[in-house]
Tab-separated table of C-alpha atoms (C1' of nucleotides) in Angstrom:
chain	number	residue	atom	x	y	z
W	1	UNK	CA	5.535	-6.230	-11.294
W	2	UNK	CA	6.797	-8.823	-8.455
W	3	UNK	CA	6.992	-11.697	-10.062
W	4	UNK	CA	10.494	-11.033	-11.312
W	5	UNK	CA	11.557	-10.216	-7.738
W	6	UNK	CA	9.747	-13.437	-6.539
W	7	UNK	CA	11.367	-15.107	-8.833
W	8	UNK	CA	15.165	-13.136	-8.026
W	9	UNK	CA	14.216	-14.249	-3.836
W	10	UNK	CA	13.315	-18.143	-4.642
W	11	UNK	CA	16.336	-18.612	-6.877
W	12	UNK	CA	18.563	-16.557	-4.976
W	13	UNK	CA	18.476	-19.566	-2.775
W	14	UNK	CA	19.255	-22.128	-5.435
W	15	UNK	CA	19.408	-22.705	-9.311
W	16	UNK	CA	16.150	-23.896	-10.604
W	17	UNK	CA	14.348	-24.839	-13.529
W	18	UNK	CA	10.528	-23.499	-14.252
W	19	UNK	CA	9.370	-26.784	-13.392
W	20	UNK	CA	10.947	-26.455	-10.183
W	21	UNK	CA	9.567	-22.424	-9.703
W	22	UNK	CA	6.365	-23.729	-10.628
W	23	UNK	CA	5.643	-25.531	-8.010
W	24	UNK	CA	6.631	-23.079	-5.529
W	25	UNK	CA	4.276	-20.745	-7.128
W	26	UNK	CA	1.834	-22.992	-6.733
W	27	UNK	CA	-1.232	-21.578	-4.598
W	28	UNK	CA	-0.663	-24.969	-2.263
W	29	UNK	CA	2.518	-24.457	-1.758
W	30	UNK	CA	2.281	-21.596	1.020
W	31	UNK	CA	4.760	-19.161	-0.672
W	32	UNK	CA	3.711	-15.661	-0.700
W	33	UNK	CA	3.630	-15.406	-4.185
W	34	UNK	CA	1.096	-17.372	-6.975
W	35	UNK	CA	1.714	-17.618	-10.579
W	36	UNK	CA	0.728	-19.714	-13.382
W	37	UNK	CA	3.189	-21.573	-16.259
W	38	UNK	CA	1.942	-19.393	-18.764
W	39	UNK	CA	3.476	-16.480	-16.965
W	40	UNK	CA	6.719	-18.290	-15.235
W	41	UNK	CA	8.082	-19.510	-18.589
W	42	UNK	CA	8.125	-16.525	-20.738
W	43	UNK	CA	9.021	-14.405	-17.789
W	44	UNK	CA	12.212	-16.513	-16.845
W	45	UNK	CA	13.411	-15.751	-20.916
W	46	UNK	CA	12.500	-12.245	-20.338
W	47	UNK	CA	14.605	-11.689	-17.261
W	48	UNK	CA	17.768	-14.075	-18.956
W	49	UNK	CA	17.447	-11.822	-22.189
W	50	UNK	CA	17.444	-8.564	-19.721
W	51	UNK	CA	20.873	-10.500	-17.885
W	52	UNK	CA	18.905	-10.659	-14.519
W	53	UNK	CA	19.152	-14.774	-14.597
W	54	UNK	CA	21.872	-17.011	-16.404
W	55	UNK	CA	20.860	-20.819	-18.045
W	56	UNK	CA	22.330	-23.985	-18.661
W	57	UNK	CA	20.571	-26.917	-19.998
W	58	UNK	CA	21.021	-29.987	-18.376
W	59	UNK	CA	20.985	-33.615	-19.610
W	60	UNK	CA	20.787	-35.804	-16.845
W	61	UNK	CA	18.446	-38.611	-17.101
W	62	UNK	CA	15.062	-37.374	-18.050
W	63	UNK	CA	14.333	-34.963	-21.161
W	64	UNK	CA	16.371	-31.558	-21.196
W	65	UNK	CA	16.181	-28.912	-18.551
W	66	UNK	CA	17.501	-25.200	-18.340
W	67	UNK	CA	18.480	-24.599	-14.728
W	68	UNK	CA	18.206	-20.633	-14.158
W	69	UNK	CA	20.738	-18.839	-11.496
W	70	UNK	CA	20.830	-15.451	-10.517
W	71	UNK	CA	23.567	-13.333	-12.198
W	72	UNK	CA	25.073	-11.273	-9.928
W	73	UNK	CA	22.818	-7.981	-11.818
W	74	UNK	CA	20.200	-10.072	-10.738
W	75	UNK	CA	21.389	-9.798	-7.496
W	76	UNK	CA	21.808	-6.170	-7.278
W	77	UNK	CA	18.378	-5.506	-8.755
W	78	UNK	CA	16.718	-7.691	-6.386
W	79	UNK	CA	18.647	-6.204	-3.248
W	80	UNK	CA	17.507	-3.058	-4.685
W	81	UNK	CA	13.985	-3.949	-4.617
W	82	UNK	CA	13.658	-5.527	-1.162
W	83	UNK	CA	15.379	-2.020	-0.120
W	84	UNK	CA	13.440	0.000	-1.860
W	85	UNK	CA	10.207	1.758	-0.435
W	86	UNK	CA	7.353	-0.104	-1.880
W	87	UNK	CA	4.510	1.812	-3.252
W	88	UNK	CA	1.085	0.738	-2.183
W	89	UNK	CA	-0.893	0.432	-5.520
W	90	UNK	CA	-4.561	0.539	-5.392
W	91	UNK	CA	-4.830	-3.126	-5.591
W	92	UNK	CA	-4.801	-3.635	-2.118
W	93	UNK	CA	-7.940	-1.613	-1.847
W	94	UNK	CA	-9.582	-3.722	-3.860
W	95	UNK	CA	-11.477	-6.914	-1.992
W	96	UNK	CA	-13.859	-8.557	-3.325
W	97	UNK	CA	-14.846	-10.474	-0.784
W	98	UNK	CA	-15.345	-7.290	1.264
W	99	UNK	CA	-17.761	-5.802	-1.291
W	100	UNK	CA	-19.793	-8.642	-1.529
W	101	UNK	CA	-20.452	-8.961	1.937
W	102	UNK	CA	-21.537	-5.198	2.135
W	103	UNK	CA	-24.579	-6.451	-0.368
W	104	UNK	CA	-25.483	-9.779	1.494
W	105	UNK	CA	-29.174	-8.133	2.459
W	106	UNK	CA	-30.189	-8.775	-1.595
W	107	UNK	CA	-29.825	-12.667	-1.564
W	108	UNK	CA	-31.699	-14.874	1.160
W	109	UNK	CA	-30.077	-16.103	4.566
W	110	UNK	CA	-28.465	-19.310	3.167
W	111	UNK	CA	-27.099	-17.890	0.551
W	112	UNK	CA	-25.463	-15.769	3.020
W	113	UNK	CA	-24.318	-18.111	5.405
W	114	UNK	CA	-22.319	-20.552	2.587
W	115	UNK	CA	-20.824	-17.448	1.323
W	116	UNK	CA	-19.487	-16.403	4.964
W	117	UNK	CA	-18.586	-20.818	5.305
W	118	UNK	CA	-16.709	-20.914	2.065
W	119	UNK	CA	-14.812	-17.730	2.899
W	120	UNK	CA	-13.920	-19.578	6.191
W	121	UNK	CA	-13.256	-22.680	4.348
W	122	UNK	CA	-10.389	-20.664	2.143
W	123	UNK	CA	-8.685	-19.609	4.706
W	124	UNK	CA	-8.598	-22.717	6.439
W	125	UNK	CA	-7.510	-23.915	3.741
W	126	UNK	CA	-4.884	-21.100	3.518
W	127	UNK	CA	-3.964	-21.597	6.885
W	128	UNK	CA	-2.696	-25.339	7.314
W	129	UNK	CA	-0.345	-24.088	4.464
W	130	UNK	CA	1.291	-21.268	5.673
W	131	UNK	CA	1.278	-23.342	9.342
W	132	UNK	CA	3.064	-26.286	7.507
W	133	UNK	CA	5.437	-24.258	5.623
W	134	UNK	CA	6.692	-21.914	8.644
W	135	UNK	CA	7.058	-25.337	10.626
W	136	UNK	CA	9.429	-26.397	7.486
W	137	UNK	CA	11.343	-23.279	7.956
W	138	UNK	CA	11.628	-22.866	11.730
W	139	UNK	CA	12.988	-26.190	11.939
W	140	UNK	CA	15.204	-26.119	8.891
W	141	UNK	CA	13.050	-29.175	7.077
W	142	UNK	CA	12.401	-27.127	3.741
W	143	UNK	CA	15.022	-28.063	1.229
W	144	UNK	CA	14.901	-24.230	-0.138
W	145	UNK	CA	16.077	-23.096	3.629
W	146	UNK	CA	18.315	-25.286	3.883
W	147	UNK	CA	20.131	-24.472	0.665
W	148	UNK	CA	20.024	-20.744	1.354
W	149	UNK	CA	21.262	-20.788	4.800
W	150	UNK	CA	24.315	-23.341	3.353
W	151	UNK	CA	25.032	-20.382	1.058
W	152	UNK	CA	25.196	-17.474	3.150
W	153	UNK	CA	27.595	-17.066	6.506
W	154	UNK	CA	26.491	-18.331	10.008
W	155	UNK	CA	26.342	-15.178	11.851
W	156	UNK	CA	23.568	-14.470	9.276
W	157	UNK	CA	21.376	-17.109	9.573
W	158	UNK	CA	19.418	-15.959	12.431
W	159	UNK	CA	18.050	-13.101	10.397
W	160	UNK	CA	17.087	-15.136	7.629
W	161	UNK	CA	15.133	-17.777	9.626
W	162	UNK	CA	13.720	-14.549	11.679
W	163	UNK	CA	12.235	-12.799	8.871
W	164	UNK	CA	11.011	-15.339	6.581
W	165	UNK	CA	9.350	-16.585	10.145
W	166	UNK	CA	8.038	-13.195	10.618
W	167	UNK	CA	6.511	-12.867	6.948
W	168	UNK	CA	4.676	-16.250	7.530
W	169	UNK	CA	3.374	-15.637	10.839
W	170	UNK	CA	1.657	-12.717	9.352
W	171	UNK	CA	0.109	-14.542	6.658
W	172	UNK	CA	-1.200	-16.956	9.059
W	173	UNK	CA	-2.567	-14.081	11.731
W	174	UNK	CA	-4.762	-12.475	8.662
W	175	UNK	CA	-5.582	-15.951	7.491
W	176	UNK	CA	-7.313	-16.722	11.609
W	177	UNK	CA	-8.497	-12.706	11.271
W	178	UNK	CA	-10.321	-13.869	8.091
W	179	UNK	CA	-11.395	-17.152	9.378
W	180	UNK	CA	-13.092	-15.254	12.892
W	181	UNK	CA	-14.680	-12.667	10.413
W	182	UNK	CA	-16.218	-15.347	8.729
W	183	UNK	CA	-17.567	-16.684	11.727
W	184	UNK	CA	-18.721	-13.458	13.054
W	185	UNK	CA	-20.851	-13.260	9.785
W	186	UNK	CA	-22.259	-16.345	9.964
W	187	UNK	CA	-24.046	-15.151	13.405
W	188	UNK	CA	-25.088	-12.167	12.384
W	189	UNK	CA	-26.507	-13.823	9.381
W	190	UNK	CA	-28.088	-16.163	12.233
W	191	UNK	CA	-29.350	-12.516	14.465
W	192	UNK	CA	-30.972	-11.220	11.121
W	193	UNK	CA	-32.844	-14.448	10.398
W	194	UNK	CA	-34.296	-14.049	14.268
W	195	UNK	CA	-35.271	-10.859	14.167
W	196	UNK	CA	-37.272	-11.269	10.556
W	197	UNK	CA	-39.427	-13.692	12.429
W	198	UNK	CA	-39.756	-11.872	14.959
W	199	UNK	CA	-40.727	-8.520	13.070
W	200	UNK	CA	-43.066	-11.145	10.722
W	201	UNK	CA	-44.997	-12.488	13.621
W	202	UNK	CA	-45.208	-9.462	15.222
W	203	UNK	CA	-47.042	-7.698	12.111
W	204	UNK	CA	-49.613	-10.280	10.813
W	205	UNK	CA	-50.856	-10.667	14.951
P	1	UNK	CA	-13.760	-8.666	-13.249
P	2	UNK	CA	-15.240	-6.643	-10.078
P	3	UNK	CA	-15.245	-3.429	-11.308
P	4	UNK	CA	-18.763	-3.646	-12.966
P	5	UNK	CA	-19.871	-5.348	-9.908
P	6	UNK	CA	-18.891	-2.607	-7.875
P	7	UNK	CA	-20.269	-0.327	-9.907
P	8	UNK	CA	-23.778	-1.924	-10.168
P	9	UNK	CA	-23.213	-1.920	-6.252
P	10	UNK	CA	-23.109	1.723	-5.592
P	11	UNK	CA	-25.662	2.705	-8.595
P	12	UNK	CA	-27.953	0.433	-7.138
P	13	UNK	CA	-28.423	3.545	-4.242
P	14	UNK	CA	-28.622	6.459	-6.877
P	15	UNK	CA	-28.169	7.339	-10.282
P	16	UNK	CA	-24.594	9.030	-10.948
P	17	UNK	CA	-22.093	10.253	-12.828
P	18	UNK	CA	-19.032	8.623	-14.165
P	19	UNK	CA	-17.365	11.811	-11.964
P	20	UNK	CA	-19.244	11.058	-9.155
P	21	UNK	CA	-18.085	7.493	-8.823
P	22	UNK	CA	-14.736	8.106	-9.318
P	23	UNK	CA	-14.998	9.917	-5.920
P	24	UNK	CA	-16.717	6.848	-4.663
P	25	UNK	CA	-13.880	4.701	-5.921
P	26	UNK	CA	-11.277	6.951	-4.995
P	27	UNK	CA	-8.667	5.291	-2.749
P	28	UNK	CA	-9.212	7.645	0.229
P	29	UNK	CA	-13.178	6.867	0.288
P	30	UNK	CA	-13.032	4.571	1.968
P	31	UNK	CA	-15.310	2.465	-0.109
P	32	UNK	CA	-13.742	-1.353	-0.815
P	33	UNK	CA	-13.229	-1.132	-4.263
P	34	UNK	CA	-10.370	1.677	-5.602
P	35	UNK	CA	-10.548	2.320	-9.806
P	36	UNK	CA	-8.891	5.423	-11.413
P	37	UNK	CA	-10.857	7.410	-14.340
P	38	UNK	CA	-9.732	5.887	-17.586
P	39	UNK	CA	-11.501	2.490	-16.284
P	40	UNK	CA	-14.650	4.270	-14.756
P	41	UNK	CA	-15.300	6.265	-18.546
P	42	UNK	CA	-15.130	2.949	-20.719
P	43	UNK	CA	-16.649	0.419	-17.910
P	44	UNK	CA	-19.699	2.531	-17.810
P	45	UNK	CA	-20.264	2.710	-21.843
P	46	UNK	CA	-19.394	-0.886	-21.945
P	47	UNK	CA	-22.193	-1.605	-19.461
P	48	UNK	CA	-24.861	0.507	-20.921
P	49	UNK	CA	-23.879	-0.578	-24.275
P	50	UNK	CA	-24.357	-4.371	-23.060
P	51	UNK	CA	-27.760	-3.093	-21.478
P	52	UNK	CA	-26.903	-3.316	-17.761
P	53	UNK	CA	-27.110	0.566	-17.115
P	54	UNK	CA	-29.426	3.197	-18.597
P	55	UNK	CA	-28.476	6.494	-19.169
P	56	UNK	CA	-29.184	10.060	-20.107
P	57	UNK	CA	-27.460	13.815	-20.357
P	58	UNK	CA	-28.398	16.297	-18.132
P	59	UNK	CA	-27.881	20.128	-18.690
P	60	UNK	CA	-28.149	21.689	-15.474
P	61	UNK	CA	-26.804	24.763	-14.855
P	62	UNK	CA	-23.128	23.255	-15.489
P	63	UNK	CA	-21.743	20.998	-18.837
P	64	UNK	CA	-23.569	18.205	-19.765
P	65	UNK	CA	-23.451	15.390	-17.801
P	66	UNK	CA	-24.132	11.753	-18.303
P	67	UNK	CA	-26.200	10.051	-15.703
P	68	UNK	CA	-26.068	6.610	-15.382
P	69	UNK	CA	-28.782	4.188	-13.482
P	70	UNK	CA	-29.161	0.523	-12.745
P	71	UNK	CA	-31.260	-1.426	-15.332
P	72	UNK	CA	-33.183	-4.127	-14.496
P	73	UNK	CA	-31.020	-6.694	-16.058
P	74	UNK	CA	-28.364	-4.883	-14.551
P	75	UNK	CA	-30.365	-5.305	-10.931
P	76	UNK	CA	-30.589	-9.511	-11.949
P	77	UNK	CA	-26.751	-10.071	-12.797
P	78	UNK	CA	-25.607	-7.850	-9.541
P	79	UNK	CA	-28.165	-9.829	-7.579
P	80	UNK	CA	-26.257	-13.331	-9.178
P	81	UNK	CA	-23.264	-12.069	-8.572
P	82	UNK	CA	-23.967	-11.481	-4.783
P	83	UNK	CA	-25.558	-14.678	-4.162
P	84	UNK	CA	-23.024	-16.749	-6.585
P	85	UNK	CA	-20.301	-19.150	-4.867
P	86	UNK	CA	-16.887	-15.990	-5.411
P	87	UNK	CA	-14.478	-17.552	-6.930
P	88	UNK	CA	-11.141	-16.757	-4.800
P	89	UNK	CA	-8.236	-16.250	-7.309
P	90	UNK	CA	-4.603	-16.145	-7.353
P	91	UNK	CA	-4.647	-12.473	-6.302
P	92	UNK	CA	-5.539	-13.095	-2.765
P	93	UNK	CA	-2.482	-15.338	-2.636
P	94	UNK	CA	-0.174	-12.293	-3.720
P	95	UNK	CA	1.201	-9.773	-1.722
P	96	UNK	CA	3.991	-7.890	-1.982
P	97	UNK	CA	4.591	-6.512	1.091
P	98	UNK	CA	5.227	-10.136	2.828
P	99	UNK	CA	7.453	-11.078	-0.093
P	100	UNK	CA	9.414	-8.217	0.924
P	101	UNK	CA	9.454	-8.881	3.619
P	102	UNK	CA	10.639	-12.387	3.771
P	103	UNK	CA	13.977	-10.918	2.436
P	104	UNK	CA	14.525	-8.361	4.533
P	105	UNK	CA	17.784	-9.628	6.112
P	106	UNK	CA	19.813	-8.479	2.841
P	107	UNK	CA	19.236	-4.947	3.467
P	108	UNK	CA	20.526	-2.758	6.524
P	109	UNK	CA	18.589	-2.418	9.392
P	110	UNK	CA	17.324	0.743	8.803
P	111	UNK	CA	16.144	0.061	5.506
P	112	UNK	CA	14.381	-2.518	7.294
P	113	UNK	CA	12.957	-0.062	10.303
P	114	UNK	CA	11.430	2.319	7.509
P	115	UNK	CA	9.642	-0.600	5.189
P	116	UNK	CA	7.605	-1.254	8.475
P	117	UNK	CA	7.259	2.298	9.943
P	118	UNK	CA	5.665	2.943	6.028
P	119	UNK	CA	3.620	0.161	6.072
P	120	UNK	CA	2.255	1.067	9.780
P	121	UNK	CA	1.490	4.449	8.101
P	122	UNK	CA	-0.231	3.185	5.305
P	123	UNK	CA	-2.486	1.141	7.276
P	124	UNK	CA	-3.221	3.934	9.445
P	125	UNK	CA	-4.346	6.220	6.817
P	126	UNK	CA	-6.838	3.532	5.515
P	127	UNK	CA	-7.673	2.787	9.495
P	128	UNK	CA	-9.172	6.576	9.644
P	129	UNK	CA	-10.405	6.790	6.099
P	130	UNK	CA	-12.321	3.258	6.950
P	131	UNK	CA	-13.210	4.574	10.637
P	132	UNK	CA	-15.225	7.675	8.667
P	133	UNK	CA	-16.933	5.395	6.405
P	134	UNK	CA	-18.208	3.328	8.903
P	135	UNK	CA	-19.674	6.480	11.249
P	136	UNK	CA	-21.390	7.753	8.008
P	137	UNK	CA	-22.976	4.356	7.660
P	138	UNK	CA	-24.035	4.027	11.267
P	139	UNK	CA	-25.145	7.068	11.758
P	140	UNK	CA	-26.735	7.320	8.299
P	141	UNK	CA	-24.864	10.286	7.298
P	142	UNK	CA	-23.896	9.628	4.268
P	143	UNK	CA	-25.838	10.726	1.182
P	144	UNK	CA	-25.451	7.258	0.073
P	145	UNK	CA	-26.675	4.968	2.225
P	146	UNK	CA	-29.219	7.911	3.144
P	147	UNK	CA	-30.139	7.268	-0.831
P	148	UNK	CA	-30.158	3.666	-0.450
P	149	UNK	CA	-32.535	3.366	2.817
P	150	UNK	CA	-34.739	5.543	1.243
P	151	UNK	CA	-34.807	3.465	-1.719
P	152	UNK	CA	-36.009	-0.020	0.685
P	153	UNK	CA	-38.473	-1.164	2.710
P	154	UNK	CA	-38.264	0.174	6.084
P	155	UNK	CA	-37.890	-3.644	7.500
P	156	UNK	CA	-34.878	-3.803	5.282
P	157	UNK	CA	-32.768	-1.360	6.817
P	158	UNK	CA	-31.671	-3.290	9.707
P	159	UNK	CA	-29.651	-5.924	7.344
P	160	UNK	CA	-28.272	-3.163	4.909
P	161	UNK	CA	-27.188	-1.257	7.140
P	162	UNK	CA	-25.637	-4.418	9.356
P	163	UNK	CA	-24.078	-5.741	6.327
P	164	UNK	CA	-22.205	-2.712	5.299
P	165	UNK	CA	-21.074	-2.157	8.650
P	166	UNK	CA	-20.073	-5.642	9.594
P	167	UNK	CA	-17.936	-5.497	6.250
P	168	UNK	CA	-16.182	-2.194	7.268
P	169	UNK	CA	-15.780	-3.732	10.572
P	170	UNK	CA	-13.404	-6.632	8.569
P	171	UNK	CA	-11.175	-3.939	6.495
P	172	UNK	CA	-10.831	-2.068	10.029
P	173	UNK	CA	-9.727	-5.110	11.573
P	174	UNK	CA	-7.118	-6.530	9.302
P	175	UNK	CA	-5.774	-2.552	9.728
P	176	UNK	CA	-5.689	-2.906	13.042
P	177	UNK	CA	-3.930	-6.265	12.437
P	178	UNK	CA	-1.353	-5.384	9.941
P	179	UNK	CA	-0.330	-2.002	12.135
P	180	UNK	CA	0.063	-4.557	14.821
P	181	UNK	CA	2.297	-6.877	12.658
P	182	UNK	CA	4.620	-3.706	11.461
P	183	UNK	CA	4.872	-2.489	15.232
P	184	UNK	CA	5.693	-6.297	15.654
P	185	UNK	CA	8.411	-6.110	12.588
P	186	UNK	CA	10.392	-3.102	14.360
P	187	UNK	CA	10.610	-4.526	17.198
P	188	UNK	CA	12.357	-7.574	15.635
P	189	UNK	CA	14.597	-5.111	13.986
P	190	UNK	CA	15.865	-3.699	16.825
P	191	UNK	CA	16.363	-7.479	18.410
P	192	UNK	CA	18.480	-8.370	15.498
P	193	UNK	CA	20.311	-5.215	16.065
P	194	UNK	CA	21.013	-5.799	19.836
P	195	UNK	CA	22.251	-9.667	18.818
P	196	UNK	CA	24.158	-8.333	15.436
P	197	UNK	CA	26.177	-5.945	18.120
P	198	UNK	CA	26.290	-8.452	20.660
P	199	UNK	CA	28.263	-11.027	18.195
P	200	UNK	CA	30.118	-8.790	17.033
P	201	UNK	CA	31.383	-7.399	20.424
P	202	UNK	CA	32.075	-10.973	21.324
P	203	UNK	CA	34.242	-12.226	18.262
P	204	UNK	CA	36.969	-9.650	18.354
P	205	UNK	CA	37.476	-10.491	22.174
G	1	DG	C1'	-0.168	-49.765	-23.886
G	2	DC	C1'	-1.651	-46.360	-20.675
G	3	DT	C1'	-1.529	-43.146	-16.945
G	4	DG	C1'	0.644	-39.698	-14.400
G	5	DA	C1'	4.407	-36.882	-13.356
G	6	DC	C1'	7.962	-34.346	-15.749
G	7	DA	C1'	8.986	-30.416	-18.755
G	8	DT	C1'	8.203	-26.491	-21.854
G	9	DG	C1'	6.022	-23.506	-24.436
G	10	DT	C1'	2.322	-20.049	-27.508
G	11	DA	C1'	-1.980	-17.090	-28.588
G	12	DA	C1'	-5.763	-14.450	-27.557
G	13	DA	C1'	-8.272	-12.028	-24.467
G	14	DC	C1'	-8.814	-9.304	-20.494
G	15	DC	C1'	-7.946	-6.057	-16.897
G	16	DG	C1'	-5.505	-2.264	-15.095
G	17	DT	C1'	-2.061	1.663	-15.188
G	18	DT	C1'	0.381	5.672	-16.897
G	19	DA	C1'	0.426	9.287	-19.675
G	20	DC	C1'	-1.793	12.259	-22.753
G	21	DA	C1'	-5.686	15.331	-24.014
G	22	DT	C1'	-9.620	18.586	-23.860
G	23	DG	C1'	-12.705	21.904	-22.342
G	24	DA	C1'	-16.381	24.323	-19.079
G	25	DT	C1'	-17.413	26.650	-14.866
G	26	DT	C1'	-16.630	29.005	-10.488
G	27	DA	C1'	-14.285	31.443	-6.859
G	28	DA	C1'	-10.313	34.225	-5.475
N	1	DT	C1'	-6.938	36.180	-14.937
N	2	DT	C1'	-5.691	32.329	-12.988
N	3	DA	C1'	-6.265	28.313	-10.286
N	4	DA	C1'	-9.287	24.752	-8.732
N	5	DT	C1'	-13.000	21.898	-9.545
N	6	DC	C1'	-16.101	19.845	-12.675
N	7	DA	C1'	-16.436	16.584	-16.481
N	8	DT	C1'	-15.057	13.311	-20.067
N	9	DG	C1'	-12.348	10.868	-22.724
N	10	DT	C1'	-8.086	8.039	-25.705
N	11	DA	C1'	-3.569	5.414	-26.576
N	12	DA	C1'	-0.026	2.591	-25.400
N	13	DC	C1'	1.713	-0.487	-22.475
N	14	DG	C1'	2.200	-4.144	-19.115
N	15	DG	C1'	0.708	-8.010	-16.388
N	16	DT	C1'	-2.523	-11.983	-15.780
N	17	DT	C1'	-5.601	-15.657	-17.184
N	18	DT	C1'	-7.604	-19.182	-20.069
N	19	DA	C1'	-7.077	-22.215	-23.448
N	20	DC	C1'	-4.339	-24.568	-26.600
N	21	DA	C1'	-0.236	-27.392	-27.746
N	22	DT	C1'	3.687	-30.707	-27.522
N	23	DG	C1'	6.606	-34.222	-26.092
N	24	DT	C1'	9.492	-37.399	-22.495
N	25	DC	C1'	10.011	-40.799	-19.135
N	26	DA	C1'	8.807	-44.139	-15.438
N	27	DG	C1'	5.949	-47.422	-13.501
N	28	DC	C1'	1.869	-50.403	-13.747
DNA sequence: GCTGACATGTAAACCGTTACATGATTAA
DNA sequence: TTAATCATGTAACGGTTTACATGTCAGC
């Protein structure tokens, strides 16, 4: 149930609309957080009806938009949250990617080795994002860190940068992690290939 | 939609019982896929009734139980699912722990010192329960790979066996990694500490 | 007039979690 | 006899995904 605090940290920032949310839940847009429009939508009414977010619609220009805030209960909840212990649910012992690998001996070598090159390929992928987006932050390009640090005193604003720097440079130290495991597998699928040969022309001789 | 995957996965060694997988996919297993019981019960009726597992009662010694084994259709769609392009979905761009993260710099500093010192801790607990797993496999100690070997043709082994390790060998690492990354995080605590008190010794003077 | 970006939603299905529920067997 | 382990389930709820659905505005 973090998409509600997601959404309480990105608007804490600044009012936005869901248009606006949605893109910075976008997979691409190297935020620590995905979600879909079907889910942002409904869960922005949710958490206005529960007083966590306050709306106004606008009118300026293009077709109507609501603009959501955080109310200051949304504040309190969310500060609540971030200081809260987290629990560790069991879905981060679930990888799929993990458990497919440890069955890689039923399907043949190549199979193998584009599984291990599209894992790679991901986080990559993953990678330039997170890179680009901690580059927007560290040097104060990203309109959403700009408009956060505006809000909030000056003798604060190294913390901010610091953490949301530190958060990011994790991501992208799992994401090279992930991108040498794949790499690793790709040799061993290379070592396994070698030494069927050599067992197979070793037996018919 | 892992879970039957997963399932098929471990079968595929031995016949079992819905109570003997839930230790299997018990967190502290150490095995890469965590479910609780009231998913394990229905999953497994759902797969026999769709044909993928077989199954019968026993009545030894102790209440009936039902063992379930691998069919051979269930043997085809595991072996496409191994070999099939994985799909990588929104949930490997989620995580909680570096949204949290991110915002740390509204909370107090010890707040901040214990979110990392827990995280360390969880990590560490999967570390060891990983670190087991993979000496079982190695050293073929553990009924099930014991099970599954047996099951193979002796020029098999090598891969299953380097497969499961070399997968344990990535959960191990990213530990390793993420206990790094929380020693990392209270360090950075205890700088923004030293430079809070530093400002504020300054300003009043 | 059409395409693409802007902007917002709903419905059904699916997966997973928490809580509830039951009963047999074995060892202390 | 009582607690722990064995053994299997259901109900309600909550979160996520896929697919469906609608309409505006700007530029080509």
């Amino acid at each position: 149930m973090s998409l509600r605090h997601a959404v309480l940290g990105v608007l804490s920032a600044q009012p936005m609309t869901g248009y606006d949310l949605l893109e910075v839940f976008d997979r691409s847009s190297g935020y620590v957080w995905a979600a879909g429009q079907p889910q942002i939508y409904p869960e922005l009414k949710k958490m206005a009806g529960e007083g966590l977010l306050t709306s106004k619609v606008l009118h300026t220009g293009r077709r109507a938009r609501r603009l959501y805030a955080v109310s200051a209960k949304g504040r309190d909840e969310f500060e609540r949250w971030v200081g809260d212990e987290p629990e560790y649910g069991p879905e981060r012992d679930r990888d799929s990617v993990r458990l497919r690998a440890m069955y890689l001996d039923i399907v043949d070598t190549s199979r193998a080795r584009k599984f291990f090159e599209g894992y790679a390929a991901y986080y990559e992928d993953r990678l330039s994002q997170w890179r680009q987006r901690l580059e927007n932050i560290v040097n104060g390009r990203s309109p959403l860190i700009k408009a956060r640090l505006a809000s909030r005193a000056a003798d604060e604003h190294n913390a901010i940068v610091a953490y949301k720097r530190f958060a990011l440079e994790g991501q992208i130290g799992r994401a090279e992690l992930e991108i040498e495991w794949a790499r690793n597998g790709m040799k061993l699928v290379t070592q396994l290939e070698a030494s069927r040969r050599g067992k197979r022309k070793s037996v018919p001789a």
